[in-house]
Coordinates of C-alpha atoms in Angstrom, one line a residue:
X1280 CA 0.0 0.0 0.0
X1281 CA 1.4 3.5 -0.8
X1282 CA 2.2 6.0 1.9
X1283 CA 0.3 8.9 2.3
X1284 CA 3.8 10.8 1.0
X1285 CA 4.0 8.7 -2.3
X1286 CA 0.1 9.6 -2.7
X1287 CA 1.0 13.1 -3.0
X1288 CA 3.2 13.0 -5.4
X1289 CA 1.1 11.3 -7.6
X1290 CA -1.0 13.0 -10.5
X1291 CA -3.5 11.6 -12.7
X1292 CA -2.8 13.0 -16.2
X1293 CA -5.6 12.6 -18.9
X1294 CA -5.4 12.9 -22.4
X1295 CA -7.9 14.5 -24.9
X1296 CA -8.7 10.8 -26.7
X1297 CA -9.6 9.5 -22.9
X1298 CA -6.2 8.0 -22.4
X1299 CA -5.2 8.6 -18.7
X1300 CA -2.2 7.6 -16.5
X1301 CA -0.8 8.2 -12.9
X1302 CA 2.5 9.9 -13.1
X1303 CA 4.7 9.8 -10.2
X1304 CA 6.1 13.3 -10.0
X1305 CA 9.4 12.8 -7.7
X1306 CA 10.1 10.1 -9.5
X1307 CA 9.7 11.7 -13.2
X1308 CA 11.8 14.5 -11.4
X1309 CA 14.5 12.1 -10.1
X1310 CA 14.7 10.8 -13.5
X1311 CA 14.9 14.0 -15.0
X1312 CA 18.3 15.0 -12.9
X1313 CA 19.4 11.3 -13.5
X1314 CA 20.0 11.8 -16.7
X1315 CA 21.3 15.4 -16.9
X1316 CA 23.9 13.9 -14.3
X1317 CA 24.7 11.2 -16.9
X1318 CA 25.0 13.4 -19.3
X1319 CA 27.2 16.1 -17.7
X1320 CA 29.6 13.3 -16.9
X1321 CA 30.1 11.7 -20.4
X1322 CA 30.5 15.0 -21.5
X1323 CA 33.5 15.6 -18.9
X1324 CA 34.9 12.2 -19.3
X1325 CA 34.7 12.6 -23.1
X1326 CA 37.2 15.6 -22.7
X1327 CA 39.1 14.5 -20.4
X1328 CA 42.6 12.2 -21.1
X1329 CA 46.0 13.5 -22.3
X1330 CA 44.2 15.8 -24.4
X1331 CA 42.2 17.8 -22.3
X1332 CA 38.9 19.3 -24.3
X1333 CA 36.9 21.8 -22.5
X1334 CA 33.2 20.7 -21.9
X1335 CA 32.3 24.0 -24.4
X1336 CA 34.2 22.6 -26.9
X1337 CA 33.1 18.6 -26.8
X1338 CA 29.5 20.1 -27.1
X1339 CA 30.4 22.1 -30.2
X1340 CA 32.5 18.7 -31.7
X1341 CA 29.3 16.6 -31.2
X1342 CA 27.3 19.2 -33.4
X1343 CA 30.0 19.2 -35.9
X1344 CA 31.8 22.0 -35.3
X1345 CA 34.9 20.9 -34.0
X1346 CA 38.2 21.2 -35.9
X1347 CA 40.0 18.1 -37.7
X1348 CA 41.9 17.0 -34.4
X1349 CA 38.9 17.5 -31.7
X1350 CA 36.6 15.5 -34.4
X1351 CA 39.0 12.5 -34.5
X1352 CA 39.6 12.3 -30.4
X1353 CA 36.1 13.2 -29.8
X1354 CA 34.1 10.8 -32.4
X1355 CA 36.5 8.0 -33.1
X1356 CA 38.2 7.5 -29.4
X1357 CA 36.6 8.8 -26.7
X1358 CA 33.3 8.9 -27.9
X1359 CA 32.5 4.8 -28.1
X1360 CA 33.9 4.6 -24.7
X1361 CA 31.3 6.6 -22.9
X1362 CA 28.2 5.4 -24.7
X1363 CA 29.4 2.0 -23.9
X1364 CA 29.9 3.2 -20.4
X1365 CA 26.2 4.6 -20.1
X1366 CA 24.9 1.2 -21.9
X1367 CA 26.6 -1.1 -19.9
X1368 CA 25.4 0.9 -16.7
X1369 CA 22.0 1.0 -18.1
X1370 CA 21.6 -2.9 -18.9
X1371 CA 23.2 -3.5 -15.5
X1372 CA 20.5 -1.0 -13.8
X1373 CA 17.9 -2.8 -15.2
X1374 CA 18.2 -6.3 -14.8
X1375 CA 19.3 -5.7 -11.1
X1376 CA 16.0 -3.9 -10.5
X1377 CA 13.8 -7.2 -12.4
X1378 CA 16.2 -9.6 -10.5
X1379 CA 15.5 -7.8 -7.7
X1380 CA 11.6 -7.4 -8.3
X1381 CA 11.6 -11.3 -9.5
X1382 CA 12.8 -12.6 -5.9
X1383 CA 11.7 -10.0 -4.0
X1384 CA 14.9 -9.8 -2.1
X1385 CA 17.3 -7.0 -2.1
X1386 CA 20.3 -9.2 -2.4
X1387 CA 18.7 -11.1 -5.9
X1388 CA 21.5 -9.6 -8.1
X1389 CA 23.1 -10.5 -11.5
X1390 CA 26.5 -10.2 -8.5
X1391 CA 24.9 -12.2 -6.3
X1392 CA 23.1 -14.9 -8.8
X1393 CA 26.4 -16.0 -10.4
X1394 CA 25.4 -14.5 -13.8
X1395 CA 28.6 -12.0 -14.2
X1396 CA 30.8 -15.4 -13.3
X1397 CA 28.7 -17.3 -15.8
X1398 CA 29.8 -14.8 -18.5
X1399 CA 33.2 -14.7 -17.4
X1400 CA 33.4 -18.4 -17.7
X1401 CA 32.4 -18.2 -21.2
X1402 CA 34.9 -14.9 -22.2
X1403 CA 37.8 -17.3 -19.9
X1404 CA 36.8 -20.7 -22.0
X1405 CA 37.4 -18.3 -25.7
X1406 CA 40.5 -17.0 -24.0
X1407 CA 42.2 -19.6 -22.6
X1408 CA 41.7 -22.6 -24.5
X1409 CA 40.7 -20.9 -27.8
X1410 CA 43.2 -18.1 -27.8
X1411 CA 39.9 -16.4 -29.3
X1412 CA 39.7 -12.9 -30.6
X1413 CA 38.0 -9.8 -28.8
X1414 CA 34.6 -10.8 -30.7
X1415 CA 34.9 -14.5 -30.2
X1416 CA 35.5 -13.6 -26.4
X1417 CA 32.1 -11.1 -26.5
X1418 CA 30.2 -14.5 -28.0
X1419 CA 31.8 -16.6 -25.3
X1420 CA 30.5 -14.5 -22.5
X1421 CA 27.0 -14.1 -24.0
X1422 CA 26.6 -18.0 -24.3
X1423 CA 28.0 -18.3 -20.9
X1424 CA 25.5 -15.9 -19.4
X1425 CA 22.6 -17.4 -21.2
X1426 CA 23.6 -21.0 -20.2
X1427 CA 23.9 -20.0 -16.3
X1428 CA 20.8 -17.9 -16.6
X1429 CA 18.9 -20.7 -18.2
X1430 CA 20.1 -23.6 -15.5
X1431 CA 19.3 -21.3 -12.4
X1432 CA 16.0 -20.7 -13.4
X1433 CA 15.6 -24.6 -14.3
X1434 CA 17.1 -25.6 -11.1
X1435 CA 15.0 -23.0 -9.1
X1436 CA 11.9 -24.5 -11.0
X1437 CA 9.2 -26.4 -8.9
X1438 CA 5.9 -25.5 -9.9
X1439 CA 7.4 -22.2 -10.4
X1440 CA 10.0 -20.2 -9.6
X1441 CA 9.9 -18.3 -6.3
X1442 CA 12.2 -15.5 -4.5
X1443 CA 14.2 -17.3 -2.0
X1444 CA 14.5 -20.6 -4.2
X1445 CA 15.9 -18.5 -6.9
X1446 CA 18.4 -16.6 -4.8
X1447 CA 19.7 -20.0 -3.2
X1448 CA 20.0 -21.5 -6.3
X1449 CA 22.2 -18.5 -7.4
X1450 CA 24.5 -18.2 -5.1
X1451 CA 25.2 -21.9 -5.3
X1452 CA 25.6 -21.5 -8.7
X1453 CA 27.9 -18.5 -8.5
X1454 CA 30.5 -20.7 -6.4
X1455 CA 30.6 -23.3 -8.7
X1456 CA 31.3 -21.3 -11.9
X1457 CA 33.9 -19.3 -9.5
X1458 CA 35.5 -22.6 -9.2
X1459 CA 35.4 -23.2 -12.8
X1460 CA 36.4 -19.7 -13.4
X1461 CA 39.9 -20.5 -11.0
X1462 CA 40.3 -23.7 -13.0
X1463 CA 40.4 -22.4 -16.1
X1464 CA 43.1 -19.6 -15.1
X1465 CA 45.4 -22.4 -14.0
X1466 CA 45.4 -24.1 -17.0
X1467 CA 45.7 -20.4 -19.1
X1468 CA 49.7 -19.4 -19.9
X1469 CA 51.1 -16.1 -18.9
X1470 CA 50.2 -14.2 -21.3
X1471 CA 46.2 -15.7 -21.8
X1472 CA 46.4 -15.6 -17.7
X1473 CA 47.2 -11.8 -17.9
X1474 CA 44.3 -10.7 -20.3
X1475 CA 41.8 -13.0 -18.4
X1476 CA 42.4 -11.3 -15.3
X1477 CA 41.9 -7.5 -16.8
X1478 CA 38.7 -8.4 -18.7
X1479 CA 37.9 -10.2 -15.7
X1480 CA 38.5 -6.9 -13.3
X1481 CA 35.5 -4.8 -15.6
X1482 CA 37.4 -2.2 -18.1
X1483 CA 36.1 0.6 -20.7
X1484 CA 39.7 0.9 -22.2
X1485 CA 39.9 0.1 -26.0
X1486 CA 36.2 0.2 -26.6
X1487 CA 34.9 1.0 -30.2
X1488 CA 31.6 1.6 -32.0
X1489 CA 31.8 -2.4 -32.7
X1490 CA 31.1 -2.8 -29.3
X1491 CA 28.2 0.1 -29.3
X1492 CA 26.4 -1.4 -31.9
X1493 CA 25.1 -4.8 -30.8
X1494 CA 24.6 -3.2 -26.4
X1495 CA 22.6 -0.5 -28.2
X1496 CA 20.1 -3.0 -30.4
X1497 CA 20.0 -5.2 -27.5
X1498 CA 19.1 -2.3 -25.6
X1499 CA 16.8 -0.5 -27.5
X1500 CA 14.4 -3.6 -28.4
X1501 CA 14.7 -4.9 -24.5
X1502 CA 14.4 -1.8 -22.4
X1503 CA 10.8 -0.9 -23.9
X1504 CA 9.7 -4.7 -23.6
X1505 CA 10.8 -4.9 -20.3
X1506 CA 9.1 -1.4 -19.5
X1507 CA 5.4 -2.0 -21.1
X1508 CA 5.8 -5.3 -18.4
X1509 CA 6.1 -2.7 -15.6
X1510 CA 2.9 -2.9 -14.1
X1511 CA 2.2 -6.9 -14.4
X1512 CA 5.6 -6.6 -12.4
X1513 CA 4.7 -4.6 -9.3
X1514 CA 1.7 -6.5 -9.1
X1515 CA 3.6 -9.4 -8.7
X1516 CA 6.0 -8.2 -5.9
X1517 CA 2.6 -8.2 -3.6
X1518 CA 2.4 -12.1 -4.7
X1519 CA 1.9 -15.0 -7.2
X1520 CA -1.9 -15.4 -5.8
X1521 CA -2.9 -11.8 -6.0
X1522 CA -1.3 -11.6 -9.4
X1523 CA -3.2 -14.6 -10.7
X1524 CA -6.4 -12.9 -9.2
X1525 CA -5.8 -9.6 -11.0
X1526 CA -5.3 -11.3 -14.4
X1527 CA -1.3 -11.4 -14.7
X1528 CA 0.1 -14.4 -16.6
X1529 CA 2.9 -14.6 -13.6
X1530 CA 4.9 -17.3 -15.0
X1531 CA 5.0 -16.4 -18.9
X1532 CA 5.6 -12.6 -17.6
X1533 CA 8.4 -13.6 -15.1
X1534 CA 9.9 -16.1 -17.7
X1535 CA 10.3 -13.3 -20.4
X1536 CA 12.0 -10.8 -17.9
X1537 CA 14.1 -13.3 -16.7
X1538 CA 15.3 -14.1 -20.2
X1539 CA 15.4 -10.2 -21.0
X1540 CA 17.5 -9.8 -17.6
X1541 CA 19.6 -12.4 -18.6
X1542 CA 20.3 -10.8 -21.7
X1543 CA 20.5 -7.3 -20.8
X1544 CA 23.3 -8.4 -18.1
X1545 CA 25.1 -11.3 -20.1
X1546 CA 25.8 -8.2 -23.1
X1547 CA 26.3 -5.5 -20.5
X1548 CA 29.7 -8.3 -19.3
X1549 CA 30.4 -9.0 -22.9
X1550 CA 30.9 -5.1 -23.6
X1551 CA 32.7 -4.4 -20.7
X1552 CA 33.8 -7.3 -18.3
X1553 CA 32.1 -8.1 -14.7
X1554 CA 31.8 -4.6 -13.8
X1555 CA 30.7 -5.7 -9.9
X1556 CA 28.0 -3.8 -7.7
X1557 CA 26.2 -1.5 -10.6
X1558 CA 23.6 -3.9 -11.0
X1559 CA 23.5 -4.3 -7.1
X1560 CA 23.4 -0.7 -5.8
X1561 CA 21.7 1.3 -8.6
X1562 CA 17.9 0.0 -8.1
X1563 CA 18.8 0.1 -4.5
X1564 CA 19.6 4.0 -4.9
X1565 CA 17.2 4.6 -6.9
X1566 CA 14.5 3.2 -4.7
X1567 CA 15.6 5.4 -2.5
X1568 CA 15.7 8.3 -4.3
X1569 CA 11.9 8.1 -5.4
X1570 CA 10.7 6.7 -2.1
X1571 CA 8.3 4.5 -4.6
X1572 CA 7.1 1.2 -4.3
X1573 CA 7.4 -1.2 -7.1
X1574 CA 10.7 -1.9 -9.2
X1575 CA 11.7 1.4 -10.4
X1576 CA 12.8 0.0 -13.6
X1577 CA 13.3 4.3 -15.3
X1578 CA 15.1 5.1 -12.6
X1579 CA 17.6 2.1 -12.2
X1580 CA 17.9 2.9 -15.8
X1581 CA 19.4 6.1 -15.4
X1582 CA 21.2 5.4 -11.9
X1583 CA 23.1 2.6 -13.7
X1584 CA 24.2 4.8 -16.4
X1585 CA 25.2 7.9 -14.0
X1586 CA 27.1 5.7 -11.8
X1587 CA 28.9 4.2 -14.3
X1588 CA 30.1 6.8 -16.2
X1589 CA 30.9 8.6 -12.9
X1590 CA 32.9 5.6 -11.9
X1591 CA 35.0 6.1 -15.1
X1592 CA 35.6 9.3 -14.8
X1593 CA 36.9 8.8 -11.0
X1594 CA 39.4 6.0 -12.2
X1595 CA 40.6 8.2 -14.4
X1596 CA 41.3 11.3 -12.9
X1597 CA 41.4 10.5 -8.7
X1598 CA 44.8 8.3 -9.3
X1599 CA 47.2 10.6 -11.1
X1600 CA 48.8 8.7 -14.4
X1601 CA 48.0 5.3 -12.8
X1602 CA 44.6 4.8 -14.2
X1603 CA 42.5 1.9 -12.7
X1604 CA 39.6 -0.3 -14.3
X1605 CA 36.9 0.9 -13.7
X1606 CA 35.4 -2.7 -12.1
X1607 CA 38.0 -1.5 -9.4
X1608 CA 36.5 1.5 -8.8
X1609 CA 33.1 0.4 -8.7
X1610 CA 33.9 -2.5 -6.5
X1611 CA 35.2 0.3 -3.7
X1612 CA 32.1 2.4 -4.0
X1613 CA 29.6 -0.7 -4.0
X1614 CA 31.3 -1.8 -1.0
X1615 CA 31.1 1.0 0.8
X1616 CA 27.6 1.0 0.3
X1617 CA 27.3 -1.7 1.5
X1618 CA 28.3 -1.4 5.0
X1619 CA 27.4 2.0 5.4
X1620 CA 23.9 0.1 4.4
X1621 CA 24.8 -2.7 7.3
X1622 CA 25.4 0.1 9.9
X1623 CA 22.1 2.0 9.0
X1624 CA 20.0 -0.9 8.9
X1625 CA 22.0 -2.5 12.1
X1626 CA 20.9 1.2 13.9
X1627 CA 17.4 0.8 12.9
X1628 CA 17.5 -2.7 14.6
X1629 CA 16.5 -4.5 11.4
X1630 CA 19.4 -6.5 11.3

């Protein structure tokens, strides 16, 4: 049930044809400065490197107005790297808040499930026995997403597939893929055992528009599926009886956002490696930013994408000349979240 709070910031907007919705005002305004976050920070990270570009002049290279120099650093190298970067923060965003929503349990993460490790397992396989090339290695970690995705939620099956079965059955899955994951290293060379362990830390270096391409069709056919499923989803998170009652399909709808969750975090590791916590802490953020019930699938969205693109800029700049993956970087600030999320809930006597 909504608090009297969350009532007042709802508003019932009709159109002229009859068409009327309830629009969630602090949320559509926590949205709104989401994205203008996300999009001041790509457009300081895209200026910033050995070649420093004022912000003035990035937004005037983006129009087309930029001289011969700022158009190749702007378009062909820096460029690609943040729109991966918001991507990769928005796929992330998004199936952590349906993984979340699905099991109804704040801890029912892509980090948590074992899907990153399944994809690594797959990028590790290419790498280390195939000697496979970047692509081959993006394929590897898609199949290897898909395959853990698929055997969780057929292990978790048993006349459906509920919260706590789901998150048990995930973190059992994630230690055995770790395991795999450490096998395969110790059968990988030096060299092999090198580049597993940087794609396996989450990293923006050396991304192109080959890697935009595919995370942005993925992206743009899955985010508005996932989205028109919004409100058979909340329904669900009060229960599979209730949903049944109000005329939700719960199993075909929670099959098809587990599959589009699966997806949308299986490319978002494929693009950029097991970048940990994003998918963890941004519907958790968000959430608390709106102060709305449901999933907050919008504003995981764009809290995945600010904080990711954030957390590039910070490994860039915060360490001098010694610049860090960003996976590192995001690994510090979701565990500090973390326990600052301990204490405050240990304060509050709920833990």
């Amino acid at each position: 049930m909504k608090t009297g709070k969350t009532l007042k910031t709802d508003r019932a907007v009709r159109s002229p044809g009859g068409f009327s919705f309830r629009l969630d005002v602090r949320a559509t305004v926590v949205v709104a400065l989401l994205l203008v976050v996300a999009l001041a920070a790509s457009v300081v990270l895209i200026g910033t490197g050995d070649f420093e570009i004022p912000a003035a002049d990035v937004l005037r290279t983006l129009v087309g107005e930029g001289n011969a120099s700022q158009e190749f650093i702007v378009n062909e190298l820096r460029l690609p790297r943040v729109l991966v970067g918001l991507l990769v923060g928005a796929a992330l965003g998004m199936g952590g808040a349906l993984f979340q929503a699905i099991s109804r349990n704040p801890l029912g993460s892509p980090d948590v499930l074992g899907l990153g490790q399944g994809a690594t397992a797959g990028a590790l396989t290419m790498i280390v026995l195939f000697s496979g090339s970047s692509a081959q290695v993006t394929v590897g970690a898609l199949v290897g997403g898909l395959v853990t995705g698929l055997a969780i939620y057929l292990l978790a099956w048993k006349r459906g597939v509920h919260g706590y079965r789901l998150v048990l059955v995930g973190i059992g899955m994630s230690a055995i893929v770790t395991a795999v994951n450490g096998y395969l290293l110790t059968r990988a060379d030096i060299v092999d055992a090198s580049r597993a362990v940087v794609w396996m830390t989450g990293s923006l270096n050396g991304r192109d528009w080959d890697h935009v391409w595919p995370l942005l069709a993925l992206c743009a056919v899955l985010v508005p599926l996932v989205l028109t499923n919004g409100r058979a989803l909340r329904m669900m998170e009060m229960g599979d009886d209730v949903s049944y009652a109000l005329g939700v399909r719960v199993e075909r709808v929670r099959a098809l956002l587990m599959v589009a969750a699966v997806l949308l975090t299986a490319a978002a590791t494929a693009a950029a490696g097991p970048v940990s916590f994003v998918a963890l802490t941004a519907p958790q953020l968000a959430r608390r930013l709106t102060r709305s019930p449901g999933p907050n699938l919008l504003p995981s969205v764009c809290m995945g994408a600010a904080l990711l693109v954030s957390a590039d800029w910070i490994s860039q700049r915060a360490f001098g000349a010694d610049q860090l993956p960003v996976g590192v970087v995001t690994g510090v600030l979701g565990g500090v979240y973390l326990l600052w999320l301990l204490v405050t809930e240990r304060k509050a006597g709920r833990i």
